[in-house]
Amino acid sequence: MPATHRVPEGSPVAAFLSEYASDTEVFVSHLDTTEVSSRKRHFLLMLGANLAWSFLIGKRIYGALYRYGVLFILGKISPIFKAPPPAVNWPLAGQLCLDMFMLSVLLPLINNFISIIKLRYRHGFPKSEIVFRKPSSATVANILSQSLEKRDSYLKDLLRRAVDPEEFNQPTWGMPWDEWTIDFLAMGVADEAEKKGLISRDAWELSVWMKMKEGWTVIEHGKVSNPLSQVGMMEKLQRKLTAMGKRHVFTQMMEVIQVKTVAKDGTPLPVTEEVDTIIADIFRRNEVDFAQLTSELATETPRFAANSSKKTK
């Protein structure tokens, strides 16, 4: 299962997340190693599309000066802007709705592409590129619109897709309805930090970074760990076994850990295979599937979901 641990406070990674991911409760990172040629081709396609959109918006704005009587009003002040009065009718209302829709959709796309141009100008197309994603406004709205009963399963599906290579390796156009939005500013800063030797590029391998009350926690999907070493796993395990009427199993396990992993002077000892074998035997004798239990606990909805629930109240 993925390795999970808290991000040390005061570390460069924690400082980076606090500054560039402060507006979200979940941040997903990965290294994009797709072919540079395909990324360049997608960039050129986006460039052509954004030029077309910019021309279209410019044309609509120029026409709006006549449609909505801007030039007519200016003509009252200066003869240079003399123009006929606008026709106030239903077609004009339709044109207004069309203009508002185009501006609300196309302007954010063009603004997003300007961020991409800045990133490419400064950092080019590296073979291994750090990518950061956070939930889009549409995704946040969808999360909050879910009932409390369905929200957990929705969040699990959302995070499952977020770490699926077939999903996040697909080229994105930055549409408002996309589930995730790419943070190009953070990408540029992370690249600079890597070049200065502050934060290694490997730190941003496929991971989900979650903002908790006690700080940032990371789930590293590219690494595995002992399930009992994960953040909060002991507390979860204790609650689960107590609910199952198996509290004594947790007590026996903790006695083994205390005896086998802590020396008489209080210094920690390495966890050996003997300890794992004894703990597994305790669970087996008490008819508890240790592997399935820890797997269920590890996939529980992260705490940021509970924070989102509070926002709806």
CSV table of C-alpha atoms in Angstrom, one decimal:
chain,number,residue,atom,x,y,z
A,1,MET,CA,0.0,0.0,0.0
A,2,PRO,CA,1.2,3.6,-0.5
A,3,ALA,CA,3.6,5.1,2.0
A,4,THR,CA,2.0,7.8,4.2
A,5,HIS,CA,3.7,10.2,6.5
A,6,ARG,CA,3.6,13.7,7.8
A,7,VAL,CA,5.6,16.4,6.2
A,8,PRO,CA,8.2,17.7,8.7
A,9,GLU,CA,7.4,21.2,9.8
A,10,GLY,CA,10.0,23.7,8.8
A,11,SER,CA,11.2,21.6,5.9
A,12,PRO,CA,11.5,23.1,2.4
A,13,VAL,CA,8.6,21.0,1.2
A,14,ALA,CA,6.3,22.2,4.0
A,15,ALA,CA,7.3,25.8,3.3
A,16,PHE,CA,6.6,25.3,-0.4
A,17,LEU,CA,3.1,23.7,0.2
A,18,SER,CA,2.2,26.4,2.8
A,19,GLU,CA,2.9,29.1,0.2
A,20,TYR,CA,1.7,27.6,-3.1
A,21,ALA,CA,-1.0,25.2,-1.9
A,22,SER,CA,-2.5,27.3,0.9
A,23,ASP,CA,-5.8,27.8,-1.1
A,24,THR,CA,-6.6,24.1,-1.3
A,25,GLU,CA,-6.8,21.1,1.0
A,26,VAL,CA,-5.4,18.6,-1.4
A,27,PHE,CA,-2.5,18.9,-3.9
A,28,VAL,CA,-1.5,16.2,-6.3
A,29,SER,CA,2.0,16.0,-7.7
A,30,HIS,CA,3.7,13.8,-10.3
A,31,LEU,CA,6.6,13.8,-12.8
A,32,ASP,CA,5.5,14.0,-16.4
A,33,THR,CA,7.9,11.9,-18.5
A,34,THR,CA,5.8,11.7,-21.6
A,35,GLU,CA,7.7,12.4,-24.9
A,36,VAL,CA,8.8,16.0,-25.2
A,37,SER,CA,7.7,16.1,-28.9
A,38,SER,CA,4.1,15.2,-27.9
A,39,ARG,CA,4.1,18.0,-25.3
A,40,LYS,CA,5.5,20.5,-27.8
A,41,ARG,CA,2.8,19.4,-30.3
A,42,HIS,CA,0.1,19.9,-27.7
A,43,PHE,CA,1.5,23.4,-26.9
A,44,LEU,CA,1.3,24.4,-30.5
A,45,LEU,CA,-2.3,23.2,-30.8
A,46,MET,CA,-3.1,25.2,-27.7
A,47,LEU,CA,-1.3,28.2,-29.2
A,48,GLY,CA,-3.4,28.0,-32.4
A,49,ALA,CA,-6.6,27.6,-30.5
A,50,ASN,CA,-5.9,30.5,-28.1
A,51,LEU,CA,-5.0,32.8,-31.1
A,52,ALA,CA,-8.3,31.9,-32.6
A,53,TRP,CA,-10.2,32.6,-29.4
A,54,SER,CA,-8.4,35.9,-28.8
A,55,PHE,CA,-9.4,37.0,-32.4
A,56,LEU,CA,-13.0,35.9,-31.7
A,57,ILE,CA,-13.1,37.8,-28.4
A,58,GLY,CA,-11.6,40.9,-30.0
A,59,LYS,CA,-14.1,40.8,-32.8
A,60,ARG,CA,-17.0,40.5,-30.3
A,61,ILE,CA,-15.7,43.4,-28.2
A,62,TYR,CA,-15.4,45.6,-31.3
A,63,GLY,CA,-19.0,44.7,-32.3
A,64,ALA,CA,-20.2,45.3,-28.7
A,65,LEU,CA,-19.2,49.0,-29.1
A,66,TYR,CA,-21.9,49.3,-31.6
A,67,ARG,CA,-24.4,46.7,-30.3
A,68,TYR,CA,-24.6,48.2,-26.8
A,69,GLY,CA,-24.5,51.9,-27.7
A,70,VAL,CA,-21.0,52.6,-26.4
A,71,LEU,CA,-20.0,54.5,-29.5
A,72,PHE,CA,-23.4,56.2,-29.6
A,73,ILE,CA,-22.9,57.6,-26.1
A,74,LEU,CA,-19.3,58.7,-26.9
A,75,GLY,CA,-20.7,60.3,-30.1
A,76,LYS,CA,-22.7,62.7,-27.9
A,77,ILE,CA,-19.4,63.9,-26.4
A,78,SER,CA,-17.2,63.9,-29.5
A,79,PRO,CA,-18.3,63.7,-33.2
A,80,ILE,CA,-15.4,61.4,-33.9
A,81,PHE,CA,-17.3,58.5,-32.3
A,82,LYS,CA,-20.6,59.2,-34.0
A,83,ALA,CA,-22.7,56.1,-34.4
A,84,PRO,CA,-26.4,55.2,-34.8
A,85,PRO,CA,-28.4,54.3,-31.6
A,86,PRO,CA,-28.6,50.6,-30.7
A,87,ALA,CA,-31.7,48.6,-31.4
A,88,VAL,CA,-33.1,47.5,-28.0
A,89,ASN,CA,-34.9,44.2,-28.7
A,90,TRP,CA,-34.8,40.5,-28.0
A,91,PRO,CA,-31.9,39.7,-30.4
A,92,LEU,CA,-29.9,42.2,-28.5
A,93,ALA,CA,-30.6,40.3,-25.3
A,94,GLY,CA,-29.5,37.1,-27.1
A,95,GLN,CA,-26.2,38.8,-28.1
A,96,LEU,CA,-25.6,39.9,-24.6
A,97,CYS,CA,-26.1,36.3,-23.2
A,98,LEU,CA,-23.7,35.0,-25.9
A,99,ASP,CA,-21.1,37.6,-25.1
A,100,MET,CA,-21.2,36.9,-21.4
A,101,PHE,CA,-20.9,33.2,-22.0
A,102,MET,CA,-17.9,33.6,-24.3
A,103,LEU,CA,-16.1,35.9,-21.9
A,104,SER,CA,-16.7,33.7,-18.9
A,105,VAL,CA,-15.4,30.6,-20.7
A,106,LEU,CA,-12.7,31.9,-23.1
A,107,LEU,CA,-11.0,34.6,-21.0
A,108,PRO,CA,-10.0,32.1,-18.2
A,109,LEU,CA,-8.7,29.8,-20.9
A,110,ILE,CA,-6.6,32.5,-22.5
A,111,ASN,CA,-5.4,33.7,-19.0
A,112,ASN,CA,-4.4,30.0,-18.3
A,113,PHE,CA,-2.5,29.8,-21.5
A,114,ILE,CA,-0.6,33.0,-20.7
A,115,SER,CA,0.7,31.1,-17.6
A,116,ILE,CA,1.7,28.2,-19.8
A,117,ILE,CA,3.7,30.6,-22.1
A,118,LYS,CA,5.5,32.1,-19.1
A,119,LEU,CA,6.4,28.6,-17.9
A,120,ARG,CA,7.7,27.4,-21.3
A,121,TYR,CA,9.6,30.6,-21.8
A,122,ARG,CA,11.5,30.2,-18.5
A,123,HIS,CA,11.8,26.5,-18.2
A,124,GLY,CA,11.2,25.0,-21.7
A,125,PHE,CA,10.2,21.3,-22.0
A,126,PRO,CA,12.2,19.2,-19.6
A,127,LYS,CA,12.4,15.5,-20.1
A,128,SER,CA,11.0,15.0,-16.6
A,129,GLU,CA,8.6,17.8,-15.6
A,130,ILE,CA,7.2,18.5,-12.2
A,131,VAL,CA,3.4,18.8,-12.4
A,132,PHE,CA,1.0,20.1,-9.7
A,133,ARG,CA,-2.7,19.7,-9.7
A,134,LYS,CA,-5.5,20.9,-7.4
A,135,PRO,CA,-9.3,20.5,-7.6
A,136,SER,CA,-10.9,22.9,-10.0
A,137,SER,CA,-13.7,25.2,-8.9
A,138,ALA,CA,-16.2,22.9,-10.6
A,139,THR,CA,-14.9,19.9,-8.6
A,140,VAL,CA,-15.1,21.8,-5.3
A,141,ALA,CA,-18.7,22.7,-6.1
A,142,ASN,CA,-19.4,19.1,-7.0
A,143,ILE,CA,-17.9,17.9,-3.7
A,144,LEU,CA,-20.0,20.3,-1.7
A,145,SER,CA,-23.2,19.5,-3.6
A,146,GLN,CA,-22.9,15.8,-2.6
A,147,SER,CA,-24.9,14.5,0.3
A,148,LEU,CA,-22.9,13.5,3.4
A,149,GLU,CA,-23.7,9.9,2.7
A,150,LYS,CA,-22.3,10.0,-0.9
A,151,ARG,CA,-19.5,12.5,-0.3
A,152,ASP,CA,-17.0,9.9,1.0
A,153,SER,CA,-17.4,7.6,-2.0
A,154,TYR,CA,-17.2,10.6,-4.4
A,155,LEU,CA,-13.9,11.7,-2.8
A,156,LYS,CA,-12.4,8.2,-3.1
A,157,ASP,CA,-13.3,8.0,-6.8
A,158,LEU,CA,-11.9,11.5,-7.3
A,159,LEU,CA,-8.5,10.6,-5.7
A,160,ARG,CA,-8.4,7.3,-7.4
A,161,ARG,CA,-8.7,9.0,-10.8
A,162,ALA,CA,-6.2,11.6,-9.7
A,163,VAL,CA,-3.4,9.0,-9.3
A,164,ASP,CA,-4.4,6.9,-12.4
A,165,PRO,CA,-1.7,7.3,-15.0
A,166,GLU,CA,-4.2,6.8,-17.8
A,167,GLU,CA,-6.1,9.8,-16.5
A,168,PHE,CA,-3.5,12.3,-15.6
A,169,ASN,CA,-1.3,11.6,-18.7
A,170,GLN,CA,-4.1,12.8,-21.0
A,171,PRO,CA,-3.4,16.3,-22.5
A,172,THR,CA,-5.5,18.9,-20.8
A,173,TRP,CA,-6.9,22.2,-22.3
A,174,GLY,CA,-7.7,23.8,-18.9
A,175,MET,CA,-11.4,23.7,-19.4
A,176,PRO,CA,-13.6,25.1,-16.5
A,177,TRP,CA,-15.3,21.7,-16.2
A,178,ASP,CA,-12.1,19.7,-15.8
A,179,GLU,CA,-11.8,17.9,-12.5
A,180,TRP,CA,-8.3,19.1,-11.8
A,181,THR,CA,-6.5,22.4,-12.7
A,182,ILE,CA,-2.7,22.6,-13.2
A,183,ASP,CA,-0.8,25.1,-11.1
A,184,PHE,CA,1.8,26.4,-13.6
A,185,LEU,CA,3.2,29.0,-11.1
A,186,ALA,CA,4.0,26.3,-8.6
A,187,MET,CA,5.6,24.1,-11.3
A,188,GLY,CA,8.0,26.9,-12.2
A,189,VAL,CA,8.9,27.6,-8.6
A,190,ALA,CA,9.5,23.9,-7.9
A,191,ASP,CA,11.7,23.7,-11.0
A,192,GLU,CA,13.8,26.6,-9.7
A,193,ALA,CA,14.0,25.0,-6.2
A,194,GLU,CA,15.3,21.8,-7.8
A,195,LYS,CA,17.9,23.6,-9.8
A,196,LYS,CA,19.1,25.4,-6.6
A,197,GLY,CA,19.3,22.1,-4.7
A,198,LEU,CA,16.5,23.1,-2.2
A,199,ILE,CA,14.0,20.4,-3.1
A,200,SER,CA,14.8,17.3,-5.1
A,201,ARG,CA,12.7,16.5,-8.1
A,202,ASP,CA,12.1,13.0,-6.7
A,203,ALA,CA,10.1,14.6,-3.8
A,204,TRP,CA,7.3,15.3,-6.2
A,205,GLU,CA,6.8,11.8,-7.6
A,206,LEU,CA,3.2,10.7,-7.8
A,207,SER,CA,1.8,11.8,-4.4
A,208,VAL,CA,-1.3,13.2,-2.8
A,209,TRP,CA,-0.6,16.1,-0.4
A,210,MET,CA,-3.3,16.8,2.2
A,211,LYS,CA,-3.6,19.7,4.6
A,212,MET,CA,-4.6,18.5,8.1
A,213,LYS,CA,-5.0,20.4,11.3
A,214,GLU,CA,-1.6,19.4,12.5
A,215,GLY,CA,0.1,20.2,9.1
A,216,TRP,CA,0.6,18.5,5.7
A,217,THR,CA,0.4,14.8,5.2
A,218,VAL,CA,1.6,13.0,2.0
A,219,ILE,CA,0.5,9.7,0.5
A,220,GLU,CA,3.3,8.6,-1.8
A,221,HIS,CA,1.8,6.3,-4.4
A,222,GLY,CA,5.2,5.4,-5.8
A,223,LYS,CA,6.4,3.9,-2.5
A,224,VAL,CA,5.1,1.2,-0.1
A,225,SER,CA,5.4,1.0,3.7
A,226,ASN,CA,4.5,-1.1,6.7
A,227,PRO,CA,0.8,-0.5,7.2
A,228,LEU,CA,1.2,0.1,11.0
A,229,SER,CA,3.7,2.9,10.3
A,230,GLN,CA,1.2,5.1,8.5
A,231,VAL,CA,-0.2,8.3,9.9
A,232,GLY,CA,-2.9,7.7,12.5
A,233,MET,CA,-3.0,3.9,11.7
A,234,MET,CA,-2.6,2.9,15.4
A,235,GLU,CA,-5.5,5.1,16.5
A,236,LYS,CA,-7.7,3.8,13.6
A,237,LEU,CA,-6.8,0.2,14.4
A,238,GLN,CA,-7.6,0.6,18.1
A,239,ARG,CA,-11.0,2.1,17.3
A,240,LYS,CA,-11.8,-0.6,14.7
A,241,LEU,CA,-10.8,-3.5,16.9
A,242,THR,CA,-12.8,-2.0,19.8
A,243,ALA,CA,-15.9,-1.7,17.6
A,244,MET,CA,-15.4,-5.4,16.6
A,245,GLY,CA,-15.2,-6.4,20.3
A,246,LYS,CA,-11.5,-7.3,19.8
A,247,ARG,CA,-9.9,-4.7,22.0
A,248,HIS,CA,-7.7,-7.4,23.6
A,249,VAL,CA,-6.1,-8.1,20.2
A,250,PHE,CA,-4.8,-4.5,20.1
A,251,THR,CA,-3.6,-4.7,23.7
A,252,GLN,CA,-1.6,-7.9,23.0
A,253,MET,CA,-0.1,-6.4,19.9
A,254,MET,CA,1.0,-3.3,21.8
A,255,GLU,CA,2.6,-5.5,24.5
A,256,VAL,CA,4.6,-7.3,21.8
A,257,ILE,CA,5.7,-4.0,20.2
A,258,GLN,CA,6.7,-2.6,23.6
A,259,VAL,CA,8.8,-5.7,24.5
A,260,LYS,CA,10.4,-6.3,21.1
A,261,THR,CA,11.0,-2.9,19.8
A,262,VAL,CA,12.0,-0.8,22.8
A,263,ALA,CA,15.2,-1.5,24.8
A,264,LYS,CA,15.3,-1.4,28.6
A,265,ASP,CA,16.9,2.0,28.5
A,266,GLY,CA,14.1,3.3,26.3
A,267,THR,CA,16.0,3.4,23.0
A,268,PRO,CA,14.1,2.0,19.9
A,269,LEU,CA,15.1,-1.3,18.4
A,270,PRO,CA,14.7,-2.3,14.8
A,271,VAL,CA,11.4,-4.1,13.9
A,272,THR,CA,12.4,-7.6,12.9
A,273,GLU,CA,10.5,-10.3,11.0
A,274,GLU,CA,9.9,-12.0,14.4
A,275,VAL,CA,7.8,-9.1,15.5
A,276,ASP,CA,5.7,-9.2,12.3
A,277,THR,CA,5.3,-13.0,12.7
A,278,ILE,CA,4.1,-12.7,16.3
A,279,ILE,CA,1.6,-9.9,15.5
A,280,ALA,CA,0.3,-11.8,12.5
A,281,ASP,CA,-0.2,-14.9,14.8
A,282,ILE,CA,-2.1,-12.8,17.4
A,283,PHE,CA,-4.5,-11.7,14.7
A,284,ARG,CA,-4.9,-15.2,13.2
A,285,ARG,CA,-5.6,-16.8,16.6
A,286,ASN,CA,-8.3,-14.2,17.2
A,287,GLU,CA,-9.9,-14.8,13.7
A,288,VAL,CA,-9.1,-11.3,12.4
A,289,ASP,CA,-7.8,-10.8,8.9
A,290,PHE,CA,-4.9,-8.4,9.5
A,291,ALA,CA,-4.1,-7.7,5.8
A,292,GLN,CA,-7.8,-6.9,4.9
A,293,LEU,CA,-8.3,-4.8,8.1
A,294,THR,CA,-5.2,-2.6,7.5
A,295,SER,CA,-6.1,-2.3,3.8
A,296,GLU,CA,-9.6,-1.0,4.7
A,297,LEU,CA,-8.2,1.5,7.2
A,298,ALA,CA,-5.6,2.8,4.8
A,299,THR,CA,-8.2,3.6,2.2
A,300,GLU,CA,-10.5,5.4,4.5
A,301,THR,CA,-11.5,8.9,3.3
A,302,PRO,CA,-8.9,11.4,4.3
A,303,ARG,CA,-9.6,14.0,7.0
A,304,PHE,CA,-9.9,16.9,4.5
A,305,ALA,CA,-13.3,15.5,3.5
A,306,ALA,CA,-14.5,16.1,7.0
A,307,ASN,CA,-13.3,19.7,6.7
A,308,SER,CA,-15.3,20.1,3.4
A,309,SER,CA,-18.4,18.8,5.2
A,310,LYS,CA,-18.1,21.5,7.8
A,311,LYS,CA,-18.1,24.2,5.1
A,312,THR,CA,-21.6,23.2,4.0
A,313,LYS,CA,-23.0,23.8,7.5
